[in-house]
């Protein structure tokens, strides 16, 4: 999970992702951020995230992001 938090912090260092229960609703990530995040996750976790998995609810928390990584063959 720390690796995911690190990627999120690189994306927006001004936000404290650990204090949020819903990154989308709290305005910490928008659609452009999700695309950027997917690119970073694919690189760092050596996975290819299926386009059907790129929906806001899969990126609203660290736990949801971890599930997407695992679903696509990565290890968190």
mmCIF file of N, CA and C in Angstrom:
data_model
loop_
_atom_site.group_PDB
_atom_site.id
_atom_site.type_symbol
_atom_site.label_atom_id
_atom_site.label_comp_id
_atom_site.label_asym_id
_atom_site.label_seq_id
_atom_site.Cartn_x
_atom_site.Cartn_y
_atom_site.Cartn_z
ATOM 1 N N UNK A 1 0.814 -1.196 0.000
ATOM 2 C CA UNK A 1 0.000 0.000 0.000
ATOM 3 C C UNK A 1 0.866 1.272 0.000
ATOM 4 N N UNK A 2 2.027 1.195 0.647
ATOM 5 C CA UNK A 2 2.904 2.364 0.695
ATOM 6 C C UNK A 2 3.355 2.784 -0.700
ATOM 7 N N UNK A 3 3.562 1.797 -1.572
ATOM 8 C CA UNK A 3 3.975 2.101 -2.939
ATOM 9 C C UNK A 3 2.875 2.886 -3.667
ATOM 10 N N UNK A 4 1.612 2.507 -3.435
ATOM 11 C CA UNK A 4 0.488 3.208 -4.044
ATOM 12 C C UNK A 4 0.402 4.627 -3.485
ATOM 13 N N UNK A 5 0.521 4.754 -2.159
ATOM 14 C CA UNK A 5 0.504 6.097 -1.560
ATOM 15 C C UNK A 5 1.630 6.959 -2.135
ATOM 16 N N UNK A 6 2.789 6.354 -2.370
ATOM 17 C CA UNK A 6 3.912 7.087 -2.941
ATOM 18 C C UNK A 6 3.603 7.615 -4.331
ATOM 19 N N UNK A 7 2.962 6.792 -5.150
ATOM 20 C CA UNK A 7 2.589 7.203 -6.502
ATOM 21 C C UNK A 7 1.567 8.339 -6.440
ATOM 22 N N UNK A 8 0.595 8.198 -5.556
ATOM 23 C CA UNK A 8 -0.422 9.246 -5.400
ATOM 24 C C UNK A 8 0.210 10.560 -4.946
ATOM 25 N N UNK A 9 1.152 10.474 -4.018
ATOM 26 C CA UNK A 9 1.818 11.668 -3.501
ATOM 27 C C UNK A 9 2.659 12.336 -4.583
ATOM 28 N N UNK A 10 3.285 11.539 -5.455
ATOM 29 C CA UNK A 10 4.027 12.112 -6.582
ATOM 30 C C UNK A 10 3.089 12.862 -7.514
ATOM 31 N N UNK A 11 1.878 12.323 -7.679
ATOM 32 C CA UNK A 11 0.891 12.936 -8.560
ATOM 33 C C UNK A 11 0.411 14.280 -8.014
ATOM 34 N N UNK A 12 0.108 14.307 -6.718
ATOM 35 C CA UNK A 12 -0.360 15.536 -6.053
ATOM 36 C C UNK A 12 0.227 15.609 -4.643
ATOM 37 N N UNK A 13 1.422 16.133 -4.497
ATOM 38 C CA UNK A 13 2.051 16.193 -3.166
ATOM 39 C C UNK A 13 1.303 17.078 -2.171
ATOM 40 N N UNK A 14 0.425 17.936 -2.668
ATOM 41 C CA UNK A 14 -0.298 18.844 -1.773
ATOM 42 C C UNK A 14 -1.459 18.161 -1.049
ATOM 43 N N UNK A 15 -1.818 16.941 -1.443
ATOM 44 C CA UNK A 15 -2.939 16.237 -0.815
ATOM 45 C C UNK A 15 -2.453 15.171 0.152
ATOM 46 N N UNK A 16 -3.234 14.930 1.204
ATOM 47 C CA UNK A 16 -2.951 13.844 2.145
ATOM 48 C C UNK A 16 -3.953 12.724 1.875
ATOM 49 N N UNK A 17 -3.550 11.789 1.057
ATOM 50 C CA UNK A 17 -4.438 10.707 0.645
ATOM 51 C C UNK A 17 -4.823 9.791 1.800
ATOM 52 N N UNK A 18 -4.000 9.724 2.814
ATOM 53 C CA UNK A 18 -4.297 8.850 3.952
ATOM 54 C C UNK A 18 -5.472 9.369 4.783
ATOM 55 N N UNK A 19 -5.823 10.636 4.608
ATOM 56 C CA UNK A 19 -6.938 11.223 5.353
ATOM 57 C C UNK A 19 -8.265 11.146 4.603
ATOM 58 N N UNK A 20 -8.253 10.593 3.403
ATOM 59 C CA UNK A 20 -9.458 10.552 2.567
ATOM 60 C C UNK A 20 -10.018 9.139 2.470
ATOM 61 N N UNK A 21 -11.336 9.053 2.515
ATOM 62 C CA UNK A 21 -12.016 7.770 2.318
ATOM 63 C C UNK A 21 -12.531 7.613 0.895
ATOM 64 N N UNK A 22 -12.521 8.704 0.132
ATOM 65 C CA UNK A 22 -12.992 8.666 -1.252
ATOM 66 C C UNK A 22 -12.267 9.754 -2.043
ATOM 67 N N UNK A 23 -11.227 9.330 -2.754
ATOM 68 C CA UNK A 23 -10.388 10.282 -3.483
ATOM 69 C C UNK A 23 -11.169 11.089 -4.522
ATOM 70 N N UNK A 24 -12.166 10.464 -5.143
ATOM 71 C CA UNK A 24 -12.936 11.130 -6.189
ATOM 72 C C UNK A 24 -13.872 12.169 -5.564
ATOM 73 N N UNK A 25 -14.671 11.734 -4.598
ATOM 74 C CA UNK A 25 -15.643 12.631 -3.955
ATOM 75 C C UNK A 25 -14.956 13.790 -3.241
ATOM 76 N N UNK A 26 -13.770 13.529 -2.691
ATOM 77 C CA UNK A 26 -13.042 14.578 -1.974
ATOM 78 C C UNK A 26 -12.259 15.500 -2.913
ATOM 79 N N UNK A 27 -12.318 15.236 -4.212
ATOM 80 C CA UNK A 27 -11.658 16.107 -5.188
ATOM 81 C C UNK A 27 -10.157 15.919 -5.292
ATOM 82 N N UNK A 28 -9.647 14.786 -4.817
ATOM 83 C CA UNK A 28 -8.206 14.541 -4.876
ATOM 84 C C UNK A 28 -7.771 13.989 -6.234
ATOM 85 N N UNK A 29 -8.693 13.324 -6.932
ATOM 86 C CA UNK A 29 -8.401 12.792 -8.262
ATOM 87 C C UNK A 29 -9.534 13.140 -9.215
ATOM 88 N N UNK A 30 -9.161 13.540 -10.437
ATOM 89 C CA UNK A 30 -10.155 13.727 -11.490
ATOM 90 C C UNK A 30 -9.835 12.744 -12.616
ATOM 91 N N UNK A 31 -10.568 12.816 -13.711
ATOM 92 C CA UNK A 31 -10.395 11.834 -14.783
ATOM 93 C C UNK A 31 -8.989 11.877 -15.389
ATOM 94 N N UNK A 32 -8.423 13.063 -15.534
ATOM 95 C CA UNK A 32 -7.061 13.166 -16.057
ATOM 96 C C UNK A 32 -6.066 12.531 -15.094
ATOM 97 N N UNK A 33 -6.263 12.759 -13.792
ATOM 98 C CA UNK A 33 -5.391 12.155 -12.778
ATOM 99 C C UNK A 33 -5.453 10.636 -12.837
ATOM 100 N N UNK A 34 -6.644 10.102 -13.065
ATOM 101 C CA UNK A 34 -6.796 8.644 -13.128
ATOM 102 C C UNK A 34 -5.999 8.082 -14.292
ATOM 103 N N UNK A 35 -6.047 8.747 -15.436
ATOM 104 C CA UNK A 35 -5.271 8.292 -16.594
ATOM 105 C C UNK A 35 -3.777 8.328 -16.263
ATOM 106 N N UNK A 36 -3.316 9.399 -15.655
ATOM 107 C CA UNK A 36 -1.905 9.512 -15.263
ATOM 108 C C UNK A 36 -1.550 8.439 -14.237
ATOM 109 N N UNK A 37 -2.456 8.193 -13.315
ATOM 110 C CA UNK A 37 -2.236 7.181 -12.286
ATOM 111 C C UNK A 37 -2.133 5.784 -12.898
ATOM 112 N N UNK A 38 -2.992 5.488 -13.853
ATOM 113 C CA UNK A 38 -2.962 4.181 -14.520
ATOM 114 C C UNK A 38 -1.603 3.952 -15.175
ATOM 115 N N UNK A 39 -1.087 4.960 -15.843
ATOM 116 C CA UNK A 39 0.228 4.845 -16.498
ATOM 117 C C UNK A 39 1.304 4.518 -15.460
ATOM 118 N N UNK A 40 1.296 5.227 -14.351
ATOM 119 C CA UNK A 40 2.286 4.991 -13.287
ATOM 120 C C UNK A 40 2.119 3.607 -12.661
ATOM 121 N N UNK A 41 0.886 3.210 -12.395
ATOM 122 C CA UNK A 41 0.626 1.900 -11.791
ATOM 123 C C UNK A 41 1.097 0.781 -12.713
ATOM 124 N N UNK A 42 0.809 0.918 -14.000
ATOM 125 C CA UNK A 42 1.239 -0.100 -14.957
ATOM 126 C C UNK A 42 2.754 -0.231 -14.975
ATOM 127 N N UNK A 43 3.441 0.886 -14.913
ATOM 128 C CA UNK A 43 4.903 0.877 -14.929
ATOM 129 C C UNK A 43 5.474 0.304 -13.635
ATOM 130 N N UNK A 44 4.993 0.787 -12.504
ATOM 131 C CA UNK A 44 5.566 0.395 -11.211
ATOM 132 C C UNK A 44 5.218 -1.029 -10.797
ATOM 133 N N UNK A 45 4.027 -1.511 -11.205
ATOM 134 C CA UNK A 45 3.594 -2.844 -10.803
ATOM 135 C C UNK A 45 3.677 -3.854 -11.937
ATOM 136 N N UNK A 46 4.210 -3.424 -13.089
ATOM 137 C CA UNK A 46 4.400 -4.294 -14.242
ATOM 138 C C UNK A 46 3.113 -5.025 -14.618
ATOM 139 N N UNK A 47 2.035 -4.258 -14.769
ATOM 140 C CA UNK A 47 0.735 -4.814 -15.163
ATOM 141 C C UNK A 47 0.171 -3.983 -16.314
ATOM 142 N N UNK A 48 -0.831 -4.537 -16.962
ATOM 143 C CA UNK A 48 -1.613 -3.789 -17.934
ATOM 144 C C UNK A 48 -3.029 -3.759 -17.399
ATOM 145 N N UNK A 49 -3.506 -2.585 -17.071
ATOM 146 C CA UNK A 49 -4.842 -2.439 -16.506
ATOM 147 C C UNK A 49 -5.843 -2.398 -17.653
ATOM 148 N N UNK A 50 -6.791 -3.315 -17.600
ATOM 149 C CA UNK A 50 -7.824 -3.425 -18.625
ATOM 150 C C UNK A 50 -8.628 -2.127 -18.699
ATOM 151 N N UNK A 51 -8.928 -1.687 -19.902
ATOM 152 C CA UNK A 51 -9.681 -0.443 -20.097
ATOM 153 C C UNK A 51 -11.028 -0.474 -19.374
ATOM 154 N N UNK A 52 -11.639 -1.645 -19.265
ATOM 155 C CA UNK A 52 -12.931 -1.763 -18.578
ATOM 156 C C UNK A 52 -12.808 -1.509 -17.078
ATOM 157 N N UNK A 53 -11.585 -1.610 -16.552
ATOM 158 C CA UNK A 53 -11.342 -1.365 -15.126
ATOM 159 C C UNK A 53 -11.081 0.110 -14.820
ATOM 160 N N UNK A 54 -10.962 0.928 -15.848
ATOM 161 C CA UNK A 54 -10.649 2.342 -15.633
ATOM 162 C C UNK A 54 -11.951 3.121 -15.444
ATOM 163 N N UNK A 55 -12.514 2.951 -14.264
ATOM 164 C CA UNK A 55 -13.740 3.644 -13.856
ATOM 165 C C UNK A 55 -13.485 4.264 -12.489
ATOM 166 N N UNK A 56 -14.120 5.382 -12.184
ATOM 167 C CA UNK A 56 -13.831 6.100 -10.931
ATOM 168 C C UNK A 56 -13.886 5.247 -9.664
ATOM 169 N N UNK A 57 -14.854 4.355 -9.564
ATOM 170 C CA UNK A 57 -14.970 3.572 -8.326
ATOM 171 C C UNK A 57 -13.772 2.648 -8.078
ATOM 172 N N UNK A 58 -12.983 2.359 -9.108
ATOM 173 C CA UNK A 58 -11.783 1.547 -8.923
ATOM 174 C C UNK A 58 -10.569 2.362 -8.481
ATOM 175 N N UNK A 59 -10.755 3.675 -8.347
ATOM 176 C CA UNK A 59 -9.648 4.556 -7.981
ATOM 177 C C UNK A 59 -10.018 5.510 -6.851
ATOM 178 N N UNK A 60 -11.064 5.166 -6.087
ATOM 179 C CA UNK A 60 -11.504 6.077 -5.031
ATOM 180 C C UNK A 60 -10.842 5.837 -3.681
ATOM 181 N N UNK A 61 -10.042 4.779 -3.588
ATOM 182 C CA UNK A 61 -9.312 4.492 -2.344
ATOM 183 C C UNK A 61 -8.088 3.647 -2.665
ATOM 184 N N UNK A 62 -7.174 3.574 -1.733
ATOM 185 C CA UNK A 62 -5.980 2.746 -1.931
ATOM 186 C C UNK A 62 -6.373 1.278 -2.036
ATOM 187 N N UNK A 63 -7.363 0.875 -1.247
ATOM 188 C CA UNK A 63 -7.816 -0.520 -1.294
ATOM 189 C C UNK A 63 -8.393 -0.860 -2.673
ATOM 190 N N UNK A 64 -9.180 0.046 -3.236
ATOM 191 C CA UNK A 64 -9.760 -0.178 -4.562
ATOM 192 C C UNK A 64 -8.662 -0.248 -5.625
ATOM 193 N N UNK A 65 -7.678 0.629 -5.515
ATOM 194 C CA UNK A 65 -6.562 0.621 -6.465
ATOM 195 C C UNK A 65 -5.793 -0.691 -6.355
ATOM 196 N N UNK A 66 -5.548 -1.148 -5.145
ATOM 197 C CA UNK A 66 -4.842 -2.417 -4.934
ATOM 198 C C UNK A 66 -5.599 -3.574 -5.570
ATOM 199 N N UNK A 67 -6.916 -3.581 -5.445
ATOM 200 C CA UNK A 67 -7.730 -4.645 -6.055
ATOM 201 C C UNK A 67 -7.607 -4.643 -7.576
ATOM 202 N N UNK A 68 -7.572 -3.461 -8.172
ATOM 203 C CA UNK A 68 -7.419 -3.361 -9.629
ATOM 204 C C UNK A 68 -6.054 -3.912 -10.045
ATOM 205 N N UNK A 69 -5.028 -3.574 -9.295
ATOM 206 C CA UNK A 69 -3.682 -4.067 -9.602
ATOM 207 C C UNK A 69 -3.657 -5.580 -9.513
ATOM 208 N N UNK A 70 -4.221 -6.126 -8.449
ATOM 209 C CA UNK A 70 -4.243 -7.575 -8.253
ATOM 210 C C UNK A 70 -5.089 -8.268 -9.316
ATOM 211 N N UNK A 71 -6.226 -7.685 -9.663
ATOM 212 C CA UNK A 71 -7.101 -8.263 -10.686
ATOM 213 C C UNK A 71 -6.383 -8.375 -12.026
ATOM 214 N N UNK A 72 -5.474 -7.450 -12.285
ATOM 215 C CA UNK A 72 -4.753 -7.427 -13.548
ATOM 216 C C UNK A 72 -3.387 -8.106 -13.467
ATOM 217 N N UNK A 73 -3.180 -8.889 -12.406
ATOM 218 C CA UNK A 73 -1.984 -9.728 -12.325
ATOM 219 C C UNK A 73 -0.827 -9.180 -11.531
ATOM 220 N N UNK A 74 -1.006 -8.046 -10.877
ATOM 221 C CA UNK A 74 0.076 -7.463 -10.100
ATOM 222 C C UNK A 74 0.045 -7.884 -8.641
ATOM 223 N N UNK A 75 1.144 -7.650 -7.964
ATOM 224 C CA UNK A 75 1.252 -7.939 -6.536
ATOM 225 C C UNK A 75 1.478 -6.637 -5.794
ATOM 226 N N UNK A 76 0.667 -6.419 -4.771
ATOM 227 C CA UNK A 76 0.764 -5.177 -3.996
ATOM 228 C C UNK A 76 1.526 -5.448 -2.713
#
